[in-house]
Amino acid sequence: MEGIKNSDRAALVRAITLIESFRPEDSSVKNQLLKLLPKKDKPSLRLGITGAPGVGKSTLIEKLGLRFLNQGLKVAILSIDPSSQVHQGSILGDKSRMLELSRNPNAFVRPSPSGAALGGVGMYTRQAILVCEAYGFEIIIIETVGIGQSEIAVFDLTDLSLLLIQPGAGDELQAIKKGVMEWADLFVITKADGKTEPLAAKSFQELLSLKPSGHESDPETRKFIFKTSAETGSGMGDLTEEIITRWEALRGSKDLESLRGMRNSLYFYKEWPQVLRDKLKSDRAVQAKIAEIGKLISEAGLAPEDGFNLLISFIFARSKGSS
Amino acid sequence: MEGIKNSDRAALVRAITLIESFRPEDSSVKNQLLKLLPKKDKPSLRLGITGAPGVGKSTLIEKLGLRFLNQGLKVAILSIDPSSQVHQGSILGDKSRMLELSRNPNAFVRPSPSGAALGGVGMYTRQAILVCEAYGFEIIIIETVGIGQSEIAVFDLTDLSLLLIQPGAGDELQAIKKGVMEWADLFVITKADGKTEPLAAKSFQELLSLKPSGHESDPETRKFIFKTSAETGSGMGDLTEEIITRWEALRGSKDLESLRGMRNSLYFYKEWPQVLRDKLKSDRAVQAKIAEIGKLISEAGLAPEDGFNLLISFIFARSKGSS
């Protein structure tokens, strides 16, 4: 805690490692640490950045991060990859990501904790944000892959969210049309350079036509949609400026606390089932019962529906008996 | 039940609608129906087909379905779209899908039930498969979008699974490399025609190089990987033949029952948390507690972590008191 207050990098890494731990014996120290974290007078910006694999997230984040550093801001990047659960290994596993950023003493790049469950990732992210804020980072970028349900849950933890869009990505535009438009704050078309520049221009026009005019919080529709090239830097200055402008407006308006409260409650509504599941999964008696029922299904032809009923009865009977 | 045994289409539709119902008052009739379903001597093929949006699933399934019909087989198609939860409306909403198939008396096309939760979709799928089998369908195609965790869970309900791959899709090949290779049985590159034919050929070669040689269940690596065009029909005959060959081998080997038992248990391991969540969500006292805690978080600054603890204590205390 002292180390974090004094911006000691080794203490920060130790604290984040503690937060990533799923060992029961670490949980009381973890909770103590979280209770003791000092509140900063000036809140940090929690910036969510998401997009499909291959859209150019790392490259854009590196360039954006360097621009923030140039403005004298301290930047932390937390990368979340829930799909690493499915694919048994992170897609983001490349260690050479964001090289320039990760070498800068005012920046901190932390990849997703491996082996964390979805609910765990959300919980971890919230706690890691709090630690990074206490350490003194002013911009905390939360990077996630895709626009699935779990990624959206993680984004309830942010103040401002960016959706990166591949030039010519019809499916993503479809998804935006279907409801993501209300969820992300800024839409950023990547790779507006070289061969993909015409496609980027086309996607830009399509996005403009999707956006209903007269959004309450910004009269200028174009300030929602950015066409950028991390390579040439085109559009990156405007994007950086818009993020900082929005952040200053939000921080100045005193709405920030109620916005964060509202988003925390959304996060709670979405994530409690995962938290409950993780708690049950770490209970040895429940583990044994799950294995027993699984065996009945695979070997004795028990229907999965009957298996669910058996397990749920067991869980509730157990909670009754144990207290 | 009588209607289903006599292949009465109206009875089939009524049974599927009953299964889709989430109303508590329907659940006892539903369970009764499921218990009474007759077992067919000749089991049907449960064929899973998945792929990213835009890969050409509907088109391929329509053509494949027509080929099965031509061989005298009765075909049912159950379309599952878990993402419809997120996007508030199904991506598959186009009613003109699979026109030719849906008009054929020996085929049955059923889109995803709207508003079903993920766990509900899995449960619904299993029950819908059982009804379709009792009715007399010999090939039951389960169509899902994407290769996320929930889609993989649904695929535990199938005997054979196809992953459709967009020509030139680098990300999908990456995912395959990361572990899906062990999960899908057949890999089908779509759109091997016109302008996308060279890309399809390239993806075909890339897939060949990913596949480790000497897979135990098929010495001929090429029988795993198909390059198809739904438009020209190229590769479709080989694919149809391979599916039927594999199905006959599986059905003849008497391994089918143990395979299904094993997959049912995998399905149980993955899906019990969703079933538990759905059960709790339909409990009014739990609903009220969730709303109360949500309000404490948004208005009184309660930390989400503390909210989770409050809710979990309430759930277990309640189950104790109620029995």
XYZ file of C-alpha atoms in Angstrom:
646
model
C 0.000 0.000 0.000
C 2.842 2.370 0.907
C 4.596 1.431 -2.332
C 1.495 2.150 -4.392
C 1.047 5.547 -2.757
C 4.698 6.338 -3.532
C 4.394 5.183 -7.146
C 6.766 2.246 -6.633
C 6.493 0.105 -9.766
C 7.414 -3.167 -8.026
C 4.635 -2.610 -5.467
C 2.153 -2.008 -8.293
C 3.095 -5.269 -9.980
C 2.833 -7.123 -6.658
C -0.610 -5.635 -6.003
C -1.911 -6.564 -9.461
C -0.530 -10.096 -9.073
C -2.327 -10.358 -5.729
C -5.588 -9.227 -7.355
C -5.188 -11.805 -10.122
C -4.799 -14.564 -7.554
C -7.696 -16.944 -7.173
C -6.215 -18.663 -4.126
C -8.623 -18.496 -1.181
C -5.753 -17.717 1.217
C -5.027 -14.486 -0.681
C -8.551 -13.157 -0.503
C -8.402 -11.479 2.916
C -5.164 -9.597 2.086
C -6.734 -8.661 -1.250
C -9.880 -7.273 0.394
C -7.771 -5.391 2.937
C -5.705 -3.817 0.172
C -8.835 -2.754 -1.709
C -10.415 -1.207 1.398
C -7.247 0.806 2.086
C -6.730 2.217 -1.422
C -6.695 6.014 -1.226
C -9.203 7.980 -3.301
C -7.623 10.473 -5.668
C -9.081 13.995 -5.773
C -8.888 14.012 -9.544
C -10.587 10.887 -10.881
C -8.915 9.073 -13.763
C -10.474 8.379 -17.155
C -11.534 4.738 -17.551
C -11.400 4.269 -21.295
C -12.747 1.078 -22.885
C -11.455 0.023 -26.298
C -12.836 -2.980 -28.134
C -13.025 -4.471 -31.623
C -12.793 -7.774 -33.468
C -9.470 -9.621 -33.675
C -7.294 -8.144 -36.407
C -8.924 -4.703 -36.340
C -5.680 -3.165 -35.080
C -6.369 -2.632 -31.384
C -2.804 -2.932 -30.107
C -1.407 -0.638 -32.766
C -4.028 2.029 -32.180
C -3.702 1.773 -28.397
C 0.059 2.122 -28.588
C -0.193 5.281 -30.708
C -3.015 6.712 -28.618
C -1.102 5.949 -25.424
C 2.004 7.739 -26.722
C -0.126 10.792 -27.517
C -1.483 10.830 -23.974
C 2.062 10.500 -22.603
C 3.129 13.455 -24.756
C 0.443 15.510 -23.045
C 1.991 14.645 -19.694
C -0.611 12.030 -18.736
C 0.226 8.716 -17.082
C -1.336 5.746 -18.897
C -2.168 2.186 -17.803
C -3.431 -0.474 -20.226
C -5.307 -3.527 -18.957
C -5.903 -6.119 -21.672
C -8.823 -8.472 -21.192
C -9.319 -11.491 -23.392
C -12.236 -13.635 -22.243
C -11.850 -15.832 -25.314
C -8.551 -17.122 -23.990
C -10.723 -19.448 -21.909
C -12.144 -21.023 -25.017
C -9.049 -21.217 -27.109
C -6.766 -22.349 -24.295
C -4.256 -19.569 -24.699
C -4.585 -15.895 -25.316
C -4.976 -14.572 -28.856
C -3.179 -11.535 -27.512
C -0.239 -13.661 -26.446
C 2.316 -11.779 -28.553
C 4.817 -10.352 -26.088
C 6.074 -7.719 -28.500
C 2.789 -5.760 -28.303
C 2.980 -2.078 -27.415
C 6.741 -2.185 -27.049
C 7.294 1.552 -26.974
C 4.531 2.104 -24.423
C 5.579 -0.683 -22.111
C 9.126 0.722 -21.943
C 7.945 4.178 -20.861
C 8.129 4.796 -17.089
C 4.806 6.696 -17.190
C 2.979 3.800 -18.834
C 1.983 0.351 -17.593
C 0.839 -2.493 -19.843
C -0.752 -5.545 -18.239
C -2.124 -8.470 -20.249
C -5.181 -10.457 -19.213
C -4.702 -12.809 -16.261
C -4.609 -16.294 -17.719
C -7.089 -18.886 -16.529
C -9.591 -16.387 -15.147
C -13.266 -17.091 -15.679
C -15.469 -14.464 -17.301
C -16.907 -13.279 -13.997
C -13.413 -13.287 -12.605
C -12.156 -11.097 -15.435
C -14.795 -8.466 -14.667
C -14.040 -8.527 -10.969
C -10.311 -8.465 -11.611
C -10.679 -5.546 -14.007
C -12.578 -3.430 -11.512
C -10.015 -4.086 -8.805
C -7.053 -3.542 -11.141
C -8.561 -0.187 -12.173
C -8.772 0.852 -8.509
C -5.132 -0.093 -7.906
C -3.959 1.747 -11.039
C -5.893 4.840 -9.976
C -4.387 4.756 -6.507
C -0.945 4.470 -8.085
C -1.532 7.672 -10.029
C -2.427 6.645 -13.573
C -4.675 9.265 -15.138
C -5.858 7.330 -18.158
C -6.696 3.667 -17.756
C -7.378 1.868 -20.999
C -9.325 -1.383 -20.763
C -8.832 -3.365 -23.945
C -11.197 -6.234 -24.803
C -11.756 -8.447 -27.826
C -15.059 -8.589 -29.682
C -18.472 -7.252 -28.803
C -20.000 -10.253 -27.049
C -22.066 -10.142 -23.884
C -19.135 -10.497 -21.496
C -17.152 -7.732 -23.172
C -20.114 -5.409 -22.813
C -20.266 -6.287 -19.101
C -16.612 -5.340 -18.693
C -17.392 -2.065 -20.460
C -19.867 -1.123 -17.775
C -16.736 -0.453 -15.751
C -15.577 2.342 -18.077
C -16.448 6.037 -18.419
C -16.020 6.259 -22.180
C -15.922 3.476 -24.739
C -14.474 3.171 -28.230
C -15.476 0.563 -30.772
C -12.831 -0.064 -33.435
C -14.159 -0.972 -36.861
C -12.342 -2.754 -39.651
C -12.575 -0.926 -43.006
C -15.434 -2.517 -44.960
C -16.658 -4.641 -42.052
C -20.286 -5.209 -42.917
C -21.019 -7.522 -39.999
C -19.803 -5.032 -37.439
C -21.918 -2.306 -38.970
C -24.865 -4.707 -38.756
C -24.172 -5.272 -35.072
C -23.916 -1.533 -34.507
C -27.249 -1.061 -36.197
C -28.736 -3.733 -33.924
C -27.970 -1.938 -30.710
C -24.298 -1.367 -30.069
C -24.705 2.200 -31.341
C -26.320 3.084 -28.017
C -23.593 1.353 -26.118
C -20.283 2.664 -27.503
C -19.469 6.382 -27.286
C -17.000 6.719 -30.142
C -16.662 4.693 -33.340
C -13.185 4.451 -34.788
C -12.524 3.088 -38.253
C -8.952 1.797 -38.413
C -6.452 1.336 -41.257
C -7.516 4.412 -43.248
C -4.312 4.230 -45.250
C -2.899 2.680 -48.418
C -5.046 0.027 -50.054
C -7.689 0.006 -47.316
C -8.288 3.791 -47.390
C -11.227 3.599 -49.895
C -12.881 0.876 -47.799
C -12.384 2.985 -44.676
C -13.988 5.959 -46.421
C -16.947 3.793 -47.414
C -17.408 2.470 -43.855
C -17.231 6.055 -42.612
C -20.117 7.083 -44.860
C -22.133 4.019 -43.844
C -21.640 4.796 -40.169
C -22.680 8.400 -40.710
C -25.928 7.205 -42.264
C -26.611 4.806 -39.350
C -26.204 7.459 -36.687
C -29.531 9.122 -35.990
C -29.099 12.877 -36.153
C -29.480 15.111 -33.102
C -27.918 12.967 -30.367
C -28.458 14.767 -27.056
C -24.889 14.881 -25.842
C -23.183 16.078 -29.035
C -24.749 18.108 -31.821
C -21.943 17.309 -34.237
C -22.493 13.801 -35.472
C -19.015 13.622 -36.952
C -17.524 13.802 -33.469
C -18.798 10.286 -32.865
C -17.096 8.728 -35.836
C -13.384 8.750 -36.575
C -11.428 7.519 -39.540
C -7.889 6.832 -38.406
C -4.558 5.454 -39.474
C -2.212 4.397 -36.691
C 0.496 4.221 -39.344
C 0.245 7.695 -40.899
C -1.293 9.296 -37.797
C -4.238 10.562 -39.832
C -7.268 11.211 -37.611
C -5.340 10.276 -34.465
C -4.954 13.882 -33.289
C -8.702 14.527 -33.587
C -9.484 11.311 -31.742
C -7.061 12.093 -28.892
C -8.481 15.609 -28.587
C -12.087 14.399 -28.577
C -11.370 11.830 -25.849
C -9.757 14.490 -23.656
C -12.540 17.036 -24.346
C -15.229 14.517 -23.421
C -13.322 13.449 -20.369
C -12.941 17.043 -19.143
C -16.651 17.707 -19.695
C -17.617 14.555 -17.814
C -15.226 15.168 -14.943
C -16.299 18.789 -14.627
C -20.047 18.123 -14.683
C -20.211 16.247 -11.372
C -22.281 13.634 -13.199
C -19.327 11.290 -13.069
C -20.168 9.802 -9.701
C -23.763 9.036 -10.666
C -22.642 7.690 -14.059
C -20.191 5.340 -12.360
C -22.835 4.302 -9.822
C -25.278 3.509 -12.608
C -22.699 1.537 -14.575
C -21.599 -0.351 -11.476
C -25.193 -1.431 -10.940
C -25.482 -2.578 -14.576
C -22.286 -4.524 -14.038
C -23.787 -6.096 -10.916
C -26.992 -7.105 -12.764
C -25.005 -8.826 -15.510
C -22.255 -10.416 -13.489
C -23.794 -11.881 -10.337
C -24.481 -15.257 -12.007
C -20.779 -15.631 -12.861
C -19.749 -14.698 -9.335
C -22.183 -17.238 -7.895
C -20.923 -19.879 -10.323
C -17.275 -19.229 -9.413
C -18.120 -19.471 -5.717
C -19.898 -22.808 -6.222
C -17.135 -24.151 -8.473
C -14.579 -23.582 -5.755
C -16.673 -25.605 -3.250
C -15.234 -29.122 -3.045
C -18.534 -30.835 -2.189
C -20.203 -29.176 -5.195
C -17.262 -30.222 -7.383
C -17.665 -33.825 -6.257
C -21.425 -33.755 -6.880
C -20.911 -32.330 -10.387
C -18.460 -35.124 -11.197
C -20.856 -37.751 -9.795
C -23.797 -36.454 -11.869
C -21.604 -36.115 -14.972
C -20.718 -39.796 -14.614
C -24.394 -40.768 -14.306
C -25.085 -38.863 -17.534
C -22.181 -40.292 -19.520
C -22.372 -43.861 -18.237
C -25.916 -44.506 -17.038
C -27.848 -42.492 -19.615
C -29.233 -39.907 -17.168
C -30.783 -36.987 -19.083
C -28.935 -33.674 -18.635
C -32.226 -32.064 -17.516
C -32.455 -34.521 -14.622
C -28.792 -33.849 -13.882
C -29.478 -30.117 -13.549
C -32.320 -30.800 -11.117
C -30.183 -33.121 -9.004
C -27.368 -30.577 -8.785
C -29.591 -27.618 -7.932
C -31.326 -29.591 -5.168
C -27.921 -30.556 -3.808
C -26.642 -26.966 -3.810
C -29.643 -25.665 -1.900
C -29.772 -28.585 0.530
C -26.078 -28.060 1.221
C -26.439 -24.367 1.943
C -29.244 -25.265 4.344
C -27.204 -27.845 6.188
C -23.996 -25.849 6.424
C -25.312 -22.910 8.376
C -47.912 -37.060 -28.949
C -50.188 -39.049 -31.225
C -49.764 -36.346 -33.881
C -45.989 -36.508 -33.629
C -46.001 -40.297 -33.956
C -48.203 -39.966 -37.059
C -45.981 -37.275 -38.598
C -48.662 -34.592 -38.308
C -46.936 -31.287 -39.074
C -49.320 -29.176 -36.985
C -48.633 -31.364 -33.932
C -44.898 -30.953 -34.481
C -45.191 -27.182 -34.568
C -47.351 -27.225 -31.414
C -44.826 -29.425 -29.609
C -41.901 -27.177 -30.555
C -43.844 -24.106 -29.459
C -44.549 -25.804 -26.122
C -40.851 -26.550 -25.699
C -39.964 -22.934 -26.457
C -42.344 -21.745 -23.764
C -40.771 -20.398 -20.603
C -44.089 -20.118 -18.749
C -43.983 -22.113 -15.517
C -47.528 -23.439 -16.138
C -46.332 -25.175 -19.320
C -43.456 -27.005 -17.680
C -45.343 -30.061 -16.427
C -46.980 -30.724 -19.833
C -43.561 -30.188 -21.409
C -41.887 -32.712 -19.120
C -44.718 -35.200 -19.706
C -44.324 -34.849 -23.459
C -40.565 -35.388 -23.239
C -40.950 -38.496 -21.072
C -43.442 -40.011 -23.539
C -41.437 -39.432 -26.724
C -40.878 -42.782 -28.449
C -37.317 -43.917 -29.162
C -36.630 -44.615 -32.827
C -34.785 -47.831 -33.676
C -32.635 -45.985 -36.163
C -31.118 -42.956 -34.473
C -30.978 -39.723 -36.439
C -27.834 -37.783 -37.283
C -27.444 -34.656 -35.157
C -25.336 -32.427 -37.368
C -23.924 -29.163 -36.024
C -23.025 -26.383 -38.465
C -21.397 -23.152 -37.346
C -19.413 -20.226 -38.709
C -19.064 -16.464 -38.439
C -21.864 -14.202 -39.707
C -21.595 -13.773 -43.476
C -19.749 -17.048 -44.090
C -22.755 -18.400 -45.999
C -24.368 -20.763 -43.501
C -27.972 -20.501 -44.737
C -27.008 -20.950 -48.374
C -24.836 -23.967 -47.676
C -27.423 -25.526 -45.365
C -30.163 -25.065 -47.958
C -28.087 -26.800 -50.649
C -26.917 -29.530 -48.289
C -30.486 -30.085 -47.072
C -31.757 -30.453 -50.642
C -29.069 -33.051 -51.315
C -30.154 -35.037 -48.250
C -33.792 -34.788 -49.405
C -32.763 -36.097 -52.828
C -31.352 -39.154 -51.097
C -34.751 -39.747 -49.511
C -33.787 -38.437 -46.058
C -36.070 -36.235 -43.938
C -34.295 -33.100 -42.706
C -34.986 -30.711 -39.824
C -33.041 -27.478 -39.301
C -32.913 -25.793 -35.891
C -31.284 -22.369 -36.022
C -29.758 -21.092 -32.800
C -28.585 -17.522 -32.428
C -27.448 -16.753 -28.881
C -26.269 -13.299 -29.979
C -29.864 -12.261 -30.521
C -29.868 -11.651 -26.771
C -27.152 -9.059 -27.094
C -28.297 -7.359 -30.242
C -31.981 -7.318 -29.324
C -33.167 -9.045 -32.461
C -31.879 -11.971 -34.430
C -29.169 -11.488 -37.031
C -30.837 -14.413 -38.771
C -34.144 -12.575 -38.883
C -34.453 -12.727 -42.666
C -37.610 -14.707 -43.299
C -36.651 -15.579 -46.843
C -33.892 -17.934 -45.671
C -33.910 -21.491 -46.998
C -37.051 -20.935 -49.041
C -36.830 -24.063 -51.117
C -36.142 -26.255 -48.080
C -38.886 -24.799 -45.926
C -41.463 -25.483 -48.642
C -40.556 -29.171 -48.888
C -42.877 -31.513 -46.918
C -39.907 -33.665 -45.872
C -38.047 -30.694 -44.407
C -38.664 -28.519 -41.361
C -36.932 -25.183 -40.711
C -37.248 -23.621 -37.274
C -35.509 -20.375 -36.311
C -34.161 -19.700 -32.836
C -36.772 -18.997 -30.150
C -36.589 -15.290 -29.427
C -35.863 -14.073 -25.931
C -34.332 -17.319 -24.726
C -31.325 -17.079 -22.467
C -28.140 -18.924 -23.364
C -28.810 -21.810 -20.997
C -32.365 -21.862 -22.283
C -31.169 -22.174 -25.858
C -29.126 -25.249 -25.019
C -31.998 -26.852 -23.135
C -34.455 -25.949 -25.850
C -32.164 -27.358 -28.527
C -31.840 -30.721 -26.813
C -35.587 -31.016 -26.358
C -36.348 -29.850 -29.906
C -33.929 -32.486 -31.236
C -35.799 -35.191 -29.300
C -39.161 -34.035 -30.695
C -37.809 -33.902 -34.269
C -36.379 -37.402 -33.882
C -39.672 -38.758 -32.583
C -41.426 -37.159 -35.553
C -39.196 -39.072 -37.949
C -36.531 -36.632 -39.137
C -33.372 -38.514 -40.001
C -30.973 -35.597 -40.240
C -31.237 -32.791 -37.716
C -29.076 -29.812 -38.488
C -28.318 -27.470 -35.596
C -27.128 -24.153 -36.963
C -25.308 -21.682 -34.691
C -23.445 -18.432 -35.192
C -19.794 -18.002 -34.262
C -17.464 -20.149 -32.237
C -17.921 -18.660 -28.766
C -18.249 -20.641 -25.562
C -22.040 -20.983 -25.685
C -22.006 -22.199 -29.278
C -19.493 -24.852 -28.343
C -21.804 -25.927 -25.495
C -24.702 -26.309 -27.947
C -22.423 -28.396 -30.139
C -21.956 -30.943 -27.393
C -25.485 -31.965 -28.367
C -24.430 -33.032 -31.863
C -22.875 -36.197 -33.308
C -20.870 -34.513 -36.052
C -19.890 -30.859 -36.383
C -18.946 -28.693 -39.335
C -17.102 -25.398 -39.075
C -17.645 -23.126 -42.084
C -14.700 -20.927 -42.997
C -14.727 -17.724 -45.029
C -12.170 -17.713 -47.859
C -9.082 -15.897 -46.587
C -10.304 -15.708 -42.993
C -7.086 -15.377 -41.031
C -8.751 -14.969 -37.629
C -10.753 -18.131 -37.971
C -7.675 -20.078 -38.954
C -5.978 -18.639 -35.870
C -8.867 -19.826 -33.694
C -8.693 -23.252 -35.292
C -5.020 -23.410 -34.508
C -5.754 -22.452 -30.897
C -7.964 -25.425 -30.194
C -11.085 -25.556 -32.319
C -9.328 -28.079 -34.555
C -9.962 -30.721 -31.914
C -13.543 -29.677 -31.552
C -15.001 -29.590 -35.083
C -15.067 -32.751 -37.214
C -15.173 -31.249 -40.687
C -13.876 -27.909 -41.954
C -15.717 -26.399 -44.884
C -14.376 -23.441 -46.822
C -17.272 -21.622 -48.497
C -17.554 -19.429 -51.593
C -14.956 -21.294 -53.672
C -16.239 -19.601 -56.804
C -15.702 -16.493 -58.935
C -13.536 -13.811 -57.374
C -13.169 -15.569 -54.011
C -11.962 -18.881 -55.518
C -8.211 -18.032 -55.214
C -8.708 -16.986 -51.574
C -10.601 -20.221 -50.916
C -7.762 -22.219 -52.464
C -5.265 -20.378 -50.249
C -7.316 -21.058 -47.088
C -7.560 -24.706 -48.132
C -3.769 -25.001 -48.287
C -3.391 -23.205 -44.948
C -5.851 -25.561 -43.297
C -4.059 -28.572 -44.732
C -0.823 -27.362 -43.168
C -2.511 -26.827 -39.753
C -3.958 -30.323 -39.604
C -1.477 -32.637 -37.930
C -1.021 -35.693 -40.098
C -2.189 -39.110 -39.005
C -5.434 -38.321 -37.162
C -6.648 -41.574 -35.595
C -10.168 -41.613 -37.031
C -9.352 -40.807 -40.648
C -6.098 -41.518 -42.451
C -6.954 -39.222 -45.343
C -6.406 -35.682 -44.143
C -8.255 -34.217 -47.099
C -11.488 -35.798 -45.871
C -11.509 -33.284 -43.028
C -11.277 -30.235 -45.212
C -13.687 -29.270 -47.958
C -13.612 -26.425 -50.446
C -17.173 -25.778 -51.545
C -19.343 -23.484 -53.590
C -23.056 -23.502 -52.770
C -23.555 -21.591 -56.006
C -21.771 -23.880 -58.488
C -22.186 -27.024 -56.378
C -18.451 -27.644 -56.449
C -17.340 -29.801 -53.529
C -20.911 -30.185 -52.259
C -21.263 -33.775 -53.467
C -18.065 -34.836 -51.691
C -19.174 -33.109 -48.505
C -22.620 -34.724 -48.546
C -21.071 -38.131 -49.166
C -18.513 -37.730 -46.379
C -21.205 -36.725 -43.879
C -23.287 -39.768 -44.759
C -20.257 -42.094 -44.704
C -19.206 -40.854 -41.283
C -22.747 -41.093 -40.007
C -23.115 -44.681 -41.162
C -19.794 -45.635 -39.566
C -20.789 -43.990 -36.300
C -24.263 -45.504 -36.246
C -22.951 -48.942 -37.115
C -20.158 -48.976 -34.556
C -22.383 -48.980 -31.449
C -20.138 -46.210 -30.102
C -22.942 -43.757 -30.707
C -24.614 -44.241 -27.348
C -21.402 -43.764 -25.400
C -20.456 -40.781 -27.573
C -23.804 -39.142 -26.875
C -23.530 -39.943 -23.175
C -20.088 -38.356 -23.045
C -21.236 -35.267 -24.919
C -24.333 -34.951 -22.736
C -22.087 -34.917 -19.681
C -19.861 -32.222 -21.237
C -23.003 -30.252 -21.922
C -24.041 -30.672 -18.288
C -20.642 -29.487 -17.007
C -20.817 -26.338 -19.118
C -24.467 -25.449 -18.758
C -25.461 -25.975 -15.128
C -24.533 -22.412 -14.154
C -26.941 -21.013 -16.761
C -29.708 -23.335 -15.621
C -29.169 -22.288 -12.006
C -29.135 -18.623 -13.033
C -32.391 -18.958 -14.985
C -34.029 -20.674 -12.027
C -32.965 -17.902 -9.652
C -33.951 -15.165 -12.106
C -37.499 -16.500 -12.227
C -37.758 -16.350 -8.393
C -39.606 -13.148 -7.446
C -37.906 -12.708 -4.077
C -34.487 -12.991 -5.728
C -35.601 -10.498 -8.407
C -36.615 -8.013 -5.705
C -33.323 -8.470 -3.853
C -31.324 -7.911 -7.050
C -33.224 -4.667 -7.703
C -32.688 -3.533 -4.105
C -28.929 -4.184 -4.235
C -28.680 -2.572 -7.683
C -30.216 0.573 -6.224
C -27.746 0.573 -3.318
C -24.904 0.374 -5.845
C -26.175 3.100 -8.162
C -27.459 5.501 -5.514
C -25.574 4.827 -2.302
C -22.163 3.977 -3.717
C -22.123 0.326 -2.590
C -19.220 -1.528 -4.256
C -20.322 -4.255 -6.698
C -18.187 -6.764 -4.782
C -20.216 -6.096 -1.633
C -23.396 -6.366 -3.714
C -22.395 -9.851 -4.891
C -21.799 -10.947 -1.298
C -25.170 -9.586 -0.151
C -27.016 -11.363 -2.957
C -25.277 -14.710 -2.488
C -25.981 -14.660 1.265
C -29.620 -13.882 0.504
C -29.962 -16.734 -2.014
C -28.571 -19.303 0.378
C -30.473 -17.986 3.392
C -33.651 -18.099 1.326
C -33.157 -21.688 0.195
C -32.630 -22.565 3.852
C -35.814 -20.876 5.005
C -38.046 -22.107 2.202
C -37.669 -25.821 2.787
